[in-house]
Structure formats: C-alpha cells, structure tokens
C-alpha cells in the first residue's frame, strides 16, 4: 500500500470515528442541544480537527443522517422481482420502515431532522441536498412502485406518480415523527404505536388505490 493510499484510509477512518462520536452525542443530548465541543470531547479530538473534516455541526449531522439512510436501505427487502402488485410491495416496504423505526429510533430522528437543516450551512448545494433526501432515501423505490401500480391499474392515474410518491414518503415520516414524540402518551392509553402506524399506512394506501 502506497503512502497516499494509507493516508486516504486513515483520513476516512478518522472521519468515520467522528461520525460514531457524533451519533452518541446527538442521540443522547439531542440534535439542537449538542455542540461541536461535545462532539470533539467525545471523539477525543480538538474542535479544530473536526473542522478539517466537516464544515459545521450541520455537516456532521448530515453525515449521521446519510448513515441512517444507508442502514434503512440495507433493510429494504428485494421486492422488485416479486410477482406481487405494487400495493402489496408498498405494504412490505412500509413494514420495513416500521421495523427500522423500532430498532433504530435515533437514526430515524436523524432522517426526520435533516429536512429542517439550513442548506446554506452545509457543504452541499441545494440540489445535492435534494439528491440525498429524495434520491438516496427509499422515496426513489416508492416512486418506482407507484409507477408500477399505475401501469397495473391498481393505483390511481389522475395524480402524477411523483406527487403520490413524495406524499406517501412525507406522510410516513410525519407519522413516524408524531408517534415518536407521543410514544409515552400512546403507552398510557395502551395503544401500540406499531398498530397506529399500520392503520395510518393502510388509510394512506386506500387513498391512492384506483
């Protein structure tokens, strides 16, 4: 291994260690409360070193969110080749989201929070940020399934597939955010959050059936 390749790997390893530390800080203190000083202390690096790798706290948070998106994508089942129609596949996809929300609540919050970031504080442009949110996330698969459903005539065709797909994704994230915040309230009235999510997804899918 050459010197240049070794330095590149060392730099990537340190970057990942910063993201590891940031996850712990963000998940314990909250995304708004956590500071670069907190992340520097957790990663055992100087704050100046953090800025060599990330332009801002928002950039670090985006890196955490991208990691969360990759985890979610890794859990998505291979449903593209199945013979089920698009509605059935969307239900399976939704079930994966519910499982992800239960197993990785901190990562879910990072995905929810990323949409509120000020892109002007990021090293990404607005278009690059849109790519992360709307192309790297499973919303791309949702769009493909909606288009499949329109062709199968199981999903309504009077609304553009892109609008349906992004509406489904937005409503799903909104419901996840709601049940995450209100989880304690639902437990008090003996209502399972998974049951509520299942019902909300079924209601949404009913609205797009042809």
XYZ file of C-alpha atoms in Angstrom:
210
model
C 0.000 0.000 0.000
C 1.417 3.384 -1.006
C 1.734 6.375 1.320
C -1.082 8.238 -0.422
C -3.472 5.297 -0.161
C -2.600 4.774 3.520
C -3.239 8.445 4.339
C -6.540 8.312 2.500
C -7.651 5.285 4.539
C -6.513 6.883 7.786
C -8.450 10.038 6.949
C -11.590 8.052 6.158
C -11.192 6.040 9.371
C -10.939 9.239 11.425
C -13.964 10.693 9.627
C -15.992 7.599 10.498
C -14.834 7.785 14.123
C -16.095 11.389 14.263
C -19.476 10.255 12.932
C -19.514 7.454 15.552
C -18.916 10.006 18.306
C -21.452 12.423 16.849
C -24.121 9.721 16.839
C -23.646 9.122 20.551
C -23.731 12.866 21.289
C -26.721 13.639 19.075
C -28.733 10.669 20.316
C -28.074 11.451 23.984
C -28.219 15.270 24.021
C -30.453 15.986 21.033
C -29.573 17.500 17.684
C -30.250 21.095 18.722
C -28.547 20.901 22.119
C -25.356 19.111 21.054
C -22.356 21.283 20.204
C -19.123 20.868 18.293
C -17.339 20.974 21.667
C -19.412 17.975 22.802
C -18.527 16.057 19.652
C -14.837 16.981 19.935
C -14.742 15.781 23.545
C -16.479 12.506 22.693
C -14.204 11.854 19.716
C -11.114 12.857 21.768
C -10.107 15.363 19.106
C -9.720 19.113 19.083
C -12.561 21.184 17.684
C -10.138 22.478 15.078
C -9.560 18.917 13.880
C -13.328 18.426 13.470
C -13.447 21.414 11.142
C -10.809 19.783 8.940
C -13.358 17.073 8.188
C -16.697 18.875 8.492
C -17.622 22.471 7.733
C -20.202 22.695 10.547
C -22.264 20.764 13.064
C -24.941 20.577 10.376
C -22.482 18.833 8.056
C -21.772 16.243 10.751
C -25.457 15.753 11.300
C -25.983 15.237 7.582
C -23.274 12.555 7.667
C -25.142 10.823 10.515
C -28.389 11.068 8.540
C -26.760 9.596 5.427
C -25.506 6.696 7.550
C -29.060 6.247 8.833
C -30.409 6.247 5.274
C -27.861 3.573 4.323
C -28.984 1.438 7.282
C -32.607 1.829 6.195
C -31.760 0.961 2.592
C -29.913 -2.166 3.750
C -33.084 -3.373 5.480
C -35.341 -2.851 2.474
C -36.316 -6.277 1.109
C -35.666 -7.226 -2.509
C -39.217 -6.749 -3.714
C -38.505 -5.569 -7.237
C -38.671 -9.016 -8.825
C -41.626 -10.341 -6.820
C -44.901 -11.052 -8.576
C -46.943 -9.104 -6.004
C -48.686 -5.994 -7.264
C -47.442 -2.545 -6.301
C -49.843 -2.097 -3.361
C -48.610 -5.316 -1.721
C -44.998 -4.263 -2.306
C -45.677 -0.834 -0.782
C -47.099 -2.559 2.295
C -43.924 -4.651 2.611
C -41.826 -1.526 2.224
C -43.866 0.215 4.915
C -43.375 -2.769 7.233
C -39.618 -2.336 6.798
C -39.908 1.336 7.772
C -41.856 0.414 10.903
C -39.212 -2.158 11.869
C -36.460 0.410 11.270
C -38.270 2.962 13.446
C -38.463 0.451 16.299
C -34.861 -0.781 16.064
C -33.110 2.493 15.222
C -35.060 5.362 16.840
C -32.023 7.663 16.973
C -31.268 7.136 13.311
C -34.919 7.708 12.430
C -34.790 11.057 14.229
C -31.670 12.000 12.273
C -33.518 11.397 8.985
C -36.526 13.379 10.196
C -34.333 16.217 11.410
C -32.237 16.532 8.249
C -35.115 18.118 6.351
C -35.019 21.088 8.721
C -31.334 21.812 8.160
C -30.333 25.126 6.623
C -28.621 24.082 3.398
C -26.604 27.330 3.451
C -24.679 25.926 6.439
C -23.843 22.729 4.558
C -21.040 21.954 2.155
C -23.707 20.563 -0.191
C -25.679 22.684 -2.612
C -29.471 22.743 -2.520
C -29.566 20.325 -5.466
C -27.113 17.942 -3.797
C -29.161 18.028 -0.608
C -32.298 17.237 -2.616
C -30.474 14.245 -4.077
C -29.723 12.987 -0.577
C -33.292 13.429 0.643
C -35.239 12.401 -2.434
C -32.952 10.016 -4.313
C -30.777 8.305 -1.732
C -33.726 7.601 0.580
C -36.256 4.861 -0.274
C -38.548 7.519 -1.781
C -36.967 6.551 -5.103
C -38.239 2.983 -4.650
C -41.632 4.331 -3.596
C -41.787 6.256 -6.884
C -40.895 3.148 -8.892
C -43.633 1.170 -7.130
C -46.188 3.916 -7.680
C -45.345 3.961 -11.392
C -45.680 0.169 -11.442
C -49.059 0.449 -9.709
C -50.320 2.966 -12.239
C -49.338 0.603 -15.054
C -51.059 -2.270 -13.244
C -54.126 -0.037 -12.772
C -54.121 -0.642 -9.016
C -53.012 2.927 -8.254
C -54.894 5.973 -9.473
C -53.521 7.707 -12.547
C -55.157 11.120 -12.155
C -52.299 12.350 -9.920
C -48.672 12.388 -11.167
C -46.654 9.451 -9.710
C -44.005 11.837 -8.371
C -46.564 13.704 -6.302
C -48.066 10.466 -4.965
C -44.627 9.032 -4.076
C -43.404 12.134 -2.256
C -46.750 12.495 -0.487
C -46.552 8.888 0.737
C -42.978 9.420 1.950
C -43.790 12.722 3.657
C -46.878 11.325 5.387
C -44.952 8.283 6.546
C -42.132 10.402 8.002
C -44.688 12.720 9.584
C -46.463 9.817 11.256
C -43.143 8.407 12.487
C -42.301 11.794 13.966
C -45.700 12.044 15.633
C -45.634 8.604 17.245
C -42.009 9.101 18.319
C -42.898 12.293 20.181
C -46.154 10.916 21.575
C -44.977 7.357 22.313
C -45.434 7.811 26.065
C -48.988 9.093 25.597
C -49.961 6.083 23.479
C -48.493 3.726 26.072
C -50.628 5.413 28.765
C -53.809 4.586 26.855
C -52.493 1.109 25.992
C -52.239 1.856 22.286
C -49.388 0.224 20.406
C -47.516 2.643 18.176
C -46.945 -0.124 15.603
C -50.709 -0.646 15.442
C -51.209 3.069 14.823
C -48.568 3.085 12.099
C -50.141 0.070 10.407
C -53.545 1.762 10.408
C -52.192 5.057 9.084
C -50.355 3.334 6.239
C -53.473 1.373 5.321
C -55.521 4.592 5.238
C -52.928 6.313 3.043
C -52.772 3.375 0.621
C -56.565 3.336 0.399
C -56.386 6.914 -0.818
C -54.198 6.046 -3.829
C -55.942 2.880 -4.970
C -57.602 3.151 -8.354
